[in-house]
Each structure stands twice: as structure tokens, then as C-alpha cells.
PDB file of C-alpha atoms in Angstrom:
ATOM      1  CA  UNK A  17       9.005  16.045 -29.172  1.00  0.00           C
ATOM      2  CA  UNK A  18      10.652  18.739 -27.075  1.00  0.00           C
ATOM      3  CA  UNK A  19      12.604  17.402 -24.160  1.00  0.00           C
ATOM      4  CA  UNK A  20      11.288  18.391 -20.730  1.00  0.00           C
ATOM      5  CA  UNK A  21      13.248  18.675 -17.531  1.00  0.00           C
ATOM      6  CA  UNK A  22      12.344  16.707 -14.381  1.00  0.00           C
ATOM      7  CA  UNK A  23      10.471  19.623 -12.819  1.00  0.00           C
ATOM      8  CA  UNK A  24       8.034  19.835 -15.723  1.00  0.00           C
ATOM      9  CA  UNK A  25       7.335  16.108 -15.470  1.00  0.00           C
ATOM     10  CA  UNK A  26       6.024  16.571 -11.951  1.00  0.00           C
ATOM     11  CA  UNK A  27       4.061  19.694 -12.740  1.00  0.00           C
ATOM     12  CA  UNK A  28       0.619  19.956 -11.170  1.00  0.00           C
ATOM     13  CA  UNK A  29      -0.784  20.753 -14.608  1.00  0.00           C
ATOM     14  CA  UNK A  30      -0.545  17.473 -16.485  1.00  0.00           C
ATOM     15  CA  UNK A  31      -0.602  17.119 -20.260  1.00  0.00           C
ATOM     16  CA  UNK A  32      -1.067  13.759 -21.904  1.00  0.00           C
ATOM     17  CA  UNK A  33       1.100  13.914 -24.972  1.00  0.00           C
ATOM     18  CA  UNK A  34      -0.605  12.180 -27.864  1.00  0.00           C
ATOM     19  CA  UNK A  35      -0.484  12.739 -31.623  1.00  0.00           C
ATOM     20  CA  UNK A  36      -4.106  13.912 -31.574  1.00  0.00           C
ATOM     21  CA  UNK A  37      -5.391  14.517 -28.067  1.00  0.00           C
ATOM     22  CA  UNK A  38      -4.282  15.764 -24.699  1.00  0.00           C
ATOM     23  CA  UNK A  39      -5.892  15.930 -21.303  1.00  0.00           C
ATOM     24  CA  UNK A  40      -4.980  18.987 -19.291  1.00  0.00           C
ATOM     25  CA  UNK A  41      -6.191  19.334 -15.721  1.00  0.00           C
ATOM     26  CA  UNK A  42      -4.727  21.576 -13.039  1.00  0.00           C
ATOM     27  CA  UNK A  43      -4.264  19.048 -10.267  1.00  0.00           C
ATOM     28  CA  UNK A  44      -3.010  21.771  -7.923  1.00  0.00           C
ATOM     29  CA  UNK A  45      -6.659  22.969  -7.917  1.00  0.00           C
ATOM     30  CA  UNK A  46      -8.603  19.770  -8.378  1.00  0.00           C
ATOM     31  CA  UNK A  47      -6.392  17.543  -6.222  1.00  0.00           C
ATOM     32  CA  UNK A  48      -6.865  19.145  -2.786  1.00  0.00           C
ATOM     33  CA  UNK A  49     -10.569  19.846  -3.346  1.00  0.00           C
ATOM     34  CA  UNK A  50     -11.392  16.313  -4.545  1.00  0.00           C
ATOM     35  CA  UNK A  51      -9.189  14.682  -1.903  1.00  0.00           C
ATOM     36  CA  UNK A  52     -10.728  16.724   0.921  1.00  0.00           C
ATOM     37  CA  UNK A  53     -14.296  16.093  -0.210  1.00  0.00           C
ATOM     38  CA  UNK A  54     -13.716  12.374  -0.628  1.00  0.00           C
ATOM     39  CA  UNK A  55     -12.013  12.099   2.723  1.00  0.00           C
ATOM     40  CA  UNK A  56     -14.849  13.865   4.528  1.00  0.00           C
ATOM     41  CA  UNK A  57     -17.385  11.586   2.808  1.00  0.00           C
ATOM     42  CA  UNK A  58     -15.484   8.485   3.889  1.00  0.00           C
ATOM     43  CA  UNK A  59     -15.108   9.732   7.476  1.00  0.00           C
ATOM     44  CA  UNK A  60     -18.848  10.565   7.670  1.00  0.00           C
ATOM     45  CA  UNK A  61     -19.771   7.077   6.435  1.00  0.00           C
ATOM     46  CA  UNK A  62     -17.378   5.381   8.876  1.00  0.00           C
ATOM     47  CA  UNK A  63     -18.693   7.465  11.791  1.00  0.00           C
ATOM     48  CA  UNK A  64     -22.339   6.764  10.981  1.00  0.00           C
ATOM     49  CA  UNK A  65     -21.643   3.029  10.487  1.00  0.00           C
ATOM     50  CA  UNK A  66     -19.819   2.852  13.824  1.00  0.00           C
ATOM     51  CA  UNK A  67     -22.681   4.633  15.558  1.00  0.00           C
ATOM     52  CA  UNK A  68     -25.136   2.273  13.903  1.00  0.00           C
ATOM     53  CA  UNK A  69     -23.273  -0.798  15.127  1.00  0.00           C
ATOM     54  CA  UNK A  70     -22.822   0.580  18.642  1.00  0.00           C
ATOM     55  CA  UNK A  71     -26.501   1.480  19.022  1.00  0.00           C
ATOM     56  CA  UNK A  72     -27.808  -1.823  17.698  1.00  0.00           C
ATOM     57  CA  UNK A  73     -25.145  -4.478  16.983  1.00  0.00           C
ATOM     58  CA  UNK A  74     -27.602  -6.693  15.174  1.00  0.00           C
ATOM     59  CA  UNK A  75     -27.870  -4.080  12.470  1.00  0.00           C
ATOM     60  CA  UNK A  76     -24.253  -4.487  11.467  1.00  0.00           C
ATOM     61  CA  UNK A  77     -23.769  -2.326   8.374  1.00  0.00           C
ATOM     62  CA  UNK A  78     -26.832  -3.550   6.503  1.00  0.00           C
ATOM     63  CA  UNK A  79     -29.828  -1.778   5.001  1.00  0.00           C
ATOM     64  CA  UNK A  80     -33.042  -3.176   3.536  1.00  0.00           C
ATOM     65  CA  UNK A  81     -32.364  -5.342   0.485  1.00  0.00           C
ATOM     66  CA  UNK A  82     -34.404  -5.955  -2.646  1.00  0.00           C
ATOM     67  CA  UNK A  83     -33.788  -8.147  -5.728  1.00  0.00           C
ATOM     68  CA  UNK A  84     -32.021  -6.445  -8.606  1.00  0.00           C
ATOM     69  CA  UNK A  85     -31.013  -7.910 -11.950  1.00  0.00           C
ATOM     70  CA  UNK A  86     -27.461  -9.200 -12.355  1.00  0.00           C
ATOM     71  CA  UNK A  87     -26.931  -6.817 -15.287  1.00  0.00           C
ATOM     72  CA  UNK A  88     -27.896  -3.763 -13.197  1.00  0.00           C
ATOM     73  CA  UNK A  89     -25.565  -4.922 -10.374  1.00  0.00           C
ATOM     74  CA  UNK A  90     -22.712  -5.372 -12.867  1.00  0.00           C
ATOM     75  CA  UNK A  91     -23.219  -1.935 -14.422  1.00  0.00           C
ATOM     76  CA  UNK A  92     -23.412  -0.249 -11.003  1.00  0.00           C
ATOM     77  CA  UNK A  93     -20.373  -2.100  -9.660  1.00  0.00           C
ATOM     78  CA  UNK A  94     -18.135  -1.423 -12.681  1.00  0.00           C
ATOM     79  CA  UNK A  95     -19.022   2.280 -12.876  1.00  0.00           C
ATOM     80  CA  UNK A  96     -18.774   2.896  -9.125  1.00  0.00           C
ATOM     81  CA  UNK A  97     -15.390   1.192  -8.851  1.00  0.00           C
ATOM     82  CA  UNK A  98     -14.154   3.142 -11.858  1.00  0.00           C
ATOM     83  CA  UNK A  99     -15.281   6.397 -10.174  1.00  0.00           C
ATOM     84  CA  UNK A 100     -13.450   5.522  -6.976  1.00  0.00           C
ATOM     85  CA  UNK A 101     -10.374   4.695  -9.023  1.00  0.00           C
ATOM     86  CA  UNK A 102     -10.469   8.055 -10.843  1.00  0.00           C
ATOM     87  CA  UNK A 103     -10.864   9.961  -7.593  1.00  0.00           C
ATOM     88  CA  UNK A 104      -7.822   8.109  -6.238  1.00  0.00           C
ATOM     89  CA  UNK A 105      -5.961   8.891  -9.457  1.00  0.00           C
ATOM     90  CA  UNK A 106      -6.655  12.583  -9.090  1.00  0.00           C
ATOM     91  CA  UNK A 107      -5.566  12.571  -5.437  1.00  0.00           C
ATOM     92  CA  UNK A 108      -2.341  10.602  -6.077  1.00  0.00           C
ATOM     93  CA  UNK A 109      -1.459  12.722  -9.132  1.00  0.00           C
ATOM     94  CA  UNK A 110      -1.735  15.798  -6.939  1.00  0.00           C
ATOM     95  CA  UNK A 111       0.215  14.360  -4.026  1.00  0.00           C
ATOM     96  CA  UNK A 112       3.044  12.654  -5.946  1.00  0.00           C
ATOM     97  CA  UNK A 113       2.976  14.205  -9.401  1.00  0.00           C
ATOM     98  CA  UNK A 114       2.742  12.307 -12.668  1.00  0.00           C
ATOM     99  CA  UNK A 115       3.951  12.597 -16.199  1.00  0.00           C
ATOM    100  CA  UNK A 116       2.054  12.443 -19.464  1.00  0.00           C
ATOM    101  CA  UNK A 117       2.796   8.761 -19.826  1.00  0.00           C
ATOM    102  CA  UNK A 118       0.787   7.963 -16.687  1.00  0.00           C
ATOM    103  CA  UNK A 119      -2.132  10.128 -17.741  1.00  0.00           C
ATOM    104  CA  UNK A 120      -2.106   8.441 -21.149  1.00  0.00           C
ATOM    105  CA  UNK A 121      -3.057   5.158 -19.452  1.00  0.00           C
ATOM    106  CA  UNK A 122      -6.580   6.624 -19.217  1.00  0.00           C
ATOM    107  CA  UNK A 123      -6.656   6.730 -23.036  1.00  0.00           C
ATOM    108  CA  UNK A 124      -7.690  10.400 -23.397  1.00  0.00           C
ATOM    109  CA  UNK A 125     -10.161  11.251 -26.159  1.00  0.00           C
ATOM    110  CA  UNK A 126     -10.537  15.026 -25.851  1.00  0.00           C
ATOM    111  CA  UNK A 127      -8.863  18.214 -24.600  1.00  0.00           C
ATOM    112  CA  UNK A 128     -11.407  19.967 -22.347  1.00  0.00           C
ATOM    113  CA  UNK A 129     -11.051  23.725 -21.938  1.00  0.00           C
ATOM    114  CA  UNK A 130     -10.856  25.237 -18.472  1.00  0.00           C
ATOM    115  CA  UNK A 131     -14.586  25.952 -18.320  1.00  0.00           C
ATOM    116  CA  UNK A 132     -15.365  22.234 -18.912  1.00  0.00           C
ATOM    117  CA  UNK A 133     -13.068  20.649 -16.341  1.00  0.00           C
ATOM    118  CA  UNK A 134     -13.809  23.401 -13.820  1.00  0.00           C
ATOM    119  CA  UNK A 135     -17.499  22.792 -14.332  1.00  0.00           C
ATOM    120  CA  UNK A 136     -16.877  19.088 -13.847  1.00  0.00           C
ATOM    121  CA  UNK A 137     -15.005  19.794 -10.625  1.00  0.00           C
ATOM    122  CA  UNK A 138     -17.918  21.869  -9.298  1.00  0.00           C
ATOM    123  CA  UNK A 139     -20.325  19.113 -10.283  1.00  0.00           C
ATOM    124  CA  UNK A 140     -18.216  16.468  -8.588  1.00  0.00           C
ATOM    125  CA  UNK A 141     -18.046  18.428  -5.339  1.00  0.00           C
ATOM    126  CA  UNK A 142     -21.854  18.788  -5.513  1.00  0.00           C
ATOM    127  CA  UNK A 143     -22.220  15.062  -6.033  1.00  0.00           C
ATOM    128  CA  UNK A 144     -19.973  14.199  -3.083  1.00  0.00           C
ATOM    129  CA  UNK A 145     -21.850  16.625  -0.849  1.00  0.00           C
ATOM    130  CA  UNK A 146     -25.198  15.194  -1.869  1.00  0.00           C
ATOM    131  CA  UNK A 147     -23.913  11.679  -1.262  1.00  0.00           C
ATOM    132  CA  UNK A 148     -22.857  12.529   2.297  1.00  0.00           C
ATOM    133  CA  UNK A 149     -26.062  14.471   2.992  1.00  0.00           C
ATOM    134  CA  UNK A 150     -28.136  11.501   1.803  1.00  0.00           C
ATOM    135  CA  UNK A 151     -26.208   9.081   3.987  1.00  0.00           C
ATOM    136  CA  UNK A 152     -26.638  11.326   7.014  1.00  0.00           C
ATOM    137  CA  UNK A 153     -30.426  11.463   6.405  1.00  0.00           C
ATOM    138  CA  UNK A 154     -30.529   7.639   6.322  1.00  0.00           C
ATOM    139  CA  UNK A 155     -28.519   7.218   9.507  1.00  0.00           C
ATOM    140  CA  UNK A 156     -31.382   5.582  11.391  1.00  0.00           C
ATOM    141  CA  UNK A 157     -32.525   3.258   8.634  1.00  0.00           C
ATOM    142  CA  UNK A 158     -33.485  -0.257   9.762  1.00  0.00           C
ATOM    143  CA  UNK A 159     -31.370  -3.227   8.575  1.00  0.00           C
ATOM    144  CA  UNK A 160     -34.326  -4.974   6.921  1.00  0.00           C
ATOM    145  CA  UNK A 161     -37.916  -4.341   5.905  1.00  0.00           C
ATOM    146  CA  UNK A 162     -39.270  -5.173   9.342  1.00  0.00           C
ATOM    147  CA  UNK A 163     -39.640  -1.893  11.171  1.00  0.00           C
ATOM    148  CA  UNK A 164     -38.479   0.113   8.169  1.00  0.00           C
ATOM    149  CA  UNK A 165     -39.862   3.637   8.054  1.00  0.00           C
ATOM    150  CA  UNK A 166     -39.921   6.126   5.212  1.00  0.00           C
ATOM    151  CA  UNK A 167     -37.065   8.630   5.294  1.00  0.00           C
ATOM    152  CA  UNK A 168     -38.295  12.140   4.492  1.00  0.00           C
ATOM    153  CA  UNK A 169     -35.612  14.304   6.037  1.00  0.00           C
ATOM    154  CA  UNK A 170     -32.774  16.144   4.309  1.00  0.00           C
ATOM    155  CA  UNK A 171     -32.738  15.769   0.524  1.00  0.00           C
ATOM    156  CA  UNK A 172     -35.402  13.059   0.784  1.00  0.00           C
ATOM    157  CA  UNK A 173     -37.928  15.767   1.555  1.00  0.00           C
ATOM    158  CA  UNK A 174     -37.729  16.858  -2.122  1.00  0.00           C
ATOM    159  CA  UNK A 175     -36.381  13.921  -4.115  1.00  0.00           C
ATOM    160  CA  UNK A 176     -36.711  10.185  -3.661  1.00  0.00           C
ATOM    161  CA  UNK A 177     -33.248   9.093  -4.783  1.00  0.00           C
ATOM    162  CA  UNK A 178     -30.666  11.724  -3.929  1.00  0.00           C
ATOM    163  CA  UNK A 179     -27.993   9.119  -3.320  1.00  0.00           C
ATOM    164  CA  UNK A 180     -28.348   7.656  -6.831  1.00  0.00           C
ATOM    165  CA  UNK A 181     -28.437  11.207  -8.212  1.00  0.00           C
ATOM    166  CA  UNK A 182     -25.129  11.878  -6.483  1.00  0.00           C
ATOM    167  CA  UNK A 183     -23.550   9.005  -8.375  1.00  0.00           C
ATOM    168  CA  UNK A 184     -24.928  10.251 -11.690  1.00  0.00           C
ATOM    169  CA  UNK A 185     -23.529  13.729 -11.048  1.00  0.00           C
ATOM    170  CA  UNK A 186     -20.158  12.326 -10.063  1.00  0.00           C
ATOM    171  CA  UNK A 187     -19.941  10.087 -13.143  1.00  0.00           C
ATOM    172  CA  UNK A 188     -20.647  12.958 -15.532  1.00  0.00           C
ATOM    173  CA  UNK A 189     -18.304  15.243 -13.584  1.00  0.00           C
ATOM    174  CA  UNK A 190     -15.348  12.867 -13.703  1.00  0.00           C
ATOM    175  CA  UNK A 191     -15.771  12.436 -17.469  1.00  0.00           C
ATOM    176  CA  UNK A 192     -15.772  16.201 -17.871  1.00  0.00           C
ATOM    177  CA  UNK A 193     -12.564  16.464 -15.865  1.00  0.00           C
ATOM    178  CA  UNK A 194     -10.777  13.493 -17.497  1.00  0.00           C
ATOM    179  CA  UNK A 195     -12.492  12.742 -20.821  1.00  0.00           C
ATOM    180  CA  UNK A 196     -11.031   9.370 -21.732  1.00  0.00           C
ATOM    181  CA  UNK A 197     -11.902   5.789 -22.610  1.00  0.00           C
ATOM    182  CA  UNK A 198     -11.522   4.786 -18.962  1.00  0.00           C
ATOM    183  CA  UNK A 199     -13.823   7.567 -17.786  1.00  0.00           C
ATOM    184  CA  UNK A 200     -16.401   6.631 -20.441  1.00  0.00           C
ATOM    185  CA  UNK A 201     -16.974   3.413 -18.486  1.00  0.00           C
ATOM    186  CA  UNK A 202     -18.687   5.541 -15.904  1.00  0.00           C
ATOM    187  CA  UNK A 203     -21.695   6.046 -18.212  1.00  0.00           C
ATOM    188  CA  UNK A 204     -22.570   2.364 -17.694  1.00  0.00           C
ATOM    189  CA  UNK A 205     -23.730   3.463 -14.245  1.00  0.00           C
ATOM    190  CA  UNK A 206     -26.463   5.706 -15.566  1.00  0.00           C
ATOM    191  CA  UNK A 207     -28.791   2.887 -16.761  1.00  0.00           C
ATOM    192  CA  UNK A 208     -27.443   0.681 -13.948  1.00  0.00           C
ATOM    193  CA  UNK A 209     -28.588   2.976 -11.145  1.00  0.00           C
ATOM    194  CA  UNK A 210     -31.844   3.682 -12.992  1.00  0.00           C
ATOM    195  CA  UNK A 211     -32.787   0.023 -13.012  1.00  0.00           C
ATOM    196  CA  UNK A 212     -31.776  -0.269  -9.327  1.00  0.00           C
ATOM    197  CA  UNK A 213     -33.989   2.714  -8.585  1.00  0.00           C
ATOM    198  CA  UNK A 214     -36.991   1.088 -10.370  1.00  0.00           C
ATOM    199  CA  UNK A 215     -36.546  -2.153  -8.398  1.00  0.00           C
ATOM    200  CA  UNK A 216     -36.233  -0.213  -5.134  1.00  0.00           C
ATOM    201  CA  UNK A 217     -39.388   1.792  -5.778  1.00  0.00           C
ATOM    202  CA  UNK A 218     -41.368  -1.380  -6.558  1.00  0.00           C
ATOM    203  CA  UNK A 219     -40.398  -2.852  -3.203  1.00  0.00           C
ATOM    204  CA  UNK A 220     -41.013   0.368  -1.287  1.00  0.00           C
ATOM    205  CA  UNK A 221     -44.526   0.502  -2.711  1.00  0.00           C
ATOM    206  CA  UNK A 222     -44.956  -3.176  -1.752  1.00  0.00           C
ATOM    207  CA  UNK A 223     -43.812  -2.687   1.822  1.00  0.00           C
ATOM    208  CA  UNK A 224     -45.007   0.826   2.580  1.00  0.00           C
ATOM    209  CA  UNK A 225     -48.127   0.934   0.428  1.00  0.00           C
ATOM    210  CA  UNK A 226     -50.132   4.119   0.352  1.00  0.00           C
ATOM    211  CA  UNK A 227     -47.591   5.972   2.477  1.00  0.00           C
ATOM    212  CA  UNK A 228     -45.002   5.632  -0.314  1.00  0.00           C
ATOM    213  CA  UNK A 229     -47.527   6.327  -3.078  1.00  0.00           C
ATOM    214  CA  UNK A 230     -48.349   9.607  -1.348  1.00  0.00           C
ATOM    215  CA  UNK A 231     -44.647  10.318  -1.034  1.00  0.00           C
ATOM    216  CA  UNK A 232     -44.262   9.803  -4.799  1.00  0.00           C
ATOM    217  CA  UNK A 233     -46.852  12.489  -5.404  1.00  0.00           C
ATOM    218  CA  UNK A 234     -44.948  14.960  -3.258  1.00  0.00           C
ATOM    219  CA  UNK A 235     -41.441  14.346  -4.593  1.00  0.00           C
ATOM    220  CA  UNK A 236     -39.549  13.838  -7.813  1.00  0.00           C
ATOM    221  CA  UNK A 237     -37.311  10.892  -8.489  1.00  0.00           C
ATOM    222  CA  UNK A 238     -34.146  12.912  -9.049  1.00  0.00           C
ATOM    223  CA  UNK A 239     -35.217  16.520  -9.207  1.00  0.00           C
ATOM    224  CA  UNK A 240     -37.726  18.358  -6.992  1.00  0.00           C
ATOM    225  CA  UNK A 241     -41.261  18.641  -8.296  1.00  0.00           C
ATOM    226  CA  UNK A 242     -42.217  22.144  -9.454  1.00  0.00           C
ATOM    227  CA  UNK A 243     -45.711  21.523  -8.137  1.00  0.00           C
ATOM    228  CA  UNK A 244     -46.050  19.352  -5.044  1.00  0.00           C
ATOM    229  CA  UNK A 245     -49.247  17.474  -4.432  1.00  0.00           C
ATOM    230  CA  UNK A 246     -50.764  18.011  -0.970  1.00  0.00           C
TER     231      UNK A 246
END
């Protein structure tokens, strides 16, 4: 292996040196974009939660709950925490630099070309934006099913589960950016959020009745309907 000086070890473009694979991602590009998007999303959530508590303290930070299988909860929790960890990894690698040994902890399995990780970066930014937009649209949601009203503003005017879609997009995006064994864990969230979505829809139909059934006819689950029923 060719010896590298200290400056190359802290290069923004990191290469995981492995006999077969390498992961190359330009953190000087991805780092500031991912960090800024994640920070804005966190600030938005904190602001809306503070406003929610100040307007009605009894709401705390809760939203309507519904029973979900333990397996779905486990899949969602593992994948979501992994996603947060990878976002932090990208941010810290950009801020402090890292060598190939650190990147190798992700157990890379492929060497994505520029078009793949750049596409993943674009998809991740889209997912983070959709996540924040969805949360903003739900800012007045009741803390339980009593007094709960159907949210049809923002992305909810076209799709019923934009927040879950944002997680799906982010999971796929992070794997495109850092294809590795660790990032592959994210795919557990795809069926996990799907089962959560099914449970949520059952309870929305139960509590909102015909109003939600009519909403189903006007919207798609994750993508807008090409033809919307009146």
C-alpha cells in the first residue's frame, strides 16, 4: 500500500481502502449540504414543538397513537436510528476529516460512481425537505383522537403519507451515498414503515369514517394519483 501523508488522510474525498471495494464520497460537497438540511429540519421540529406546548400545554409533544406490531416498531426504530447515525457520520467526517480506516467501519460493499452518490445526495435533500414540510403541515394536530381533524394541507393534499415517504427516500439515498453493510440496515425500514402505514390507515378509517374514505379516493398513499376522484 502506498504511504500517504497526513494531509491526504484528512482529505474531504474519503476512500475506504479494501482489497476489493472502496467507498468514495466527496464530503466537501455532501457534508455542508446534508448538515445544513438536517439542522434546519431539527430547528423546525423544535420550533413547532415549542409552539405546540406553549399554545396548549396539555398536548405536550404527543400526537394520536394507534397500536402497531412490535416487529414493525423494531424495524422502524433500527432503520431510523441508523439513518440518523449515518447523517451524523457524514457531518462529522466533513467537519473533522476521517481516514479510510474510519470509513471501513461501515463495511463498504461497492464503489458508487459520482452519478450514483450525487443522485443519492439529491434524493436525501428531497427526503429531508419533505419531512420538514410534512411536519409543518401537521403543526396543529391534536394530541389524541378526540378532536382530531384530517390534515389536507401541504403535501397531504396529494399524498396520505408524505412523512413515511420521506423516510423511504432518505433510506435509499443514504445507501446510494454510502453503500455498505451498515447502510443496508436502512432497508429494514421499508417494510417497517409500510406496516405502520397500514395500521395508521385502519385507525383513521375507524375514527374519521367516510371523511377519510373520501380522502383515500382523492389521494395516493405515497405518490399523487394521476386521476383524482371528485
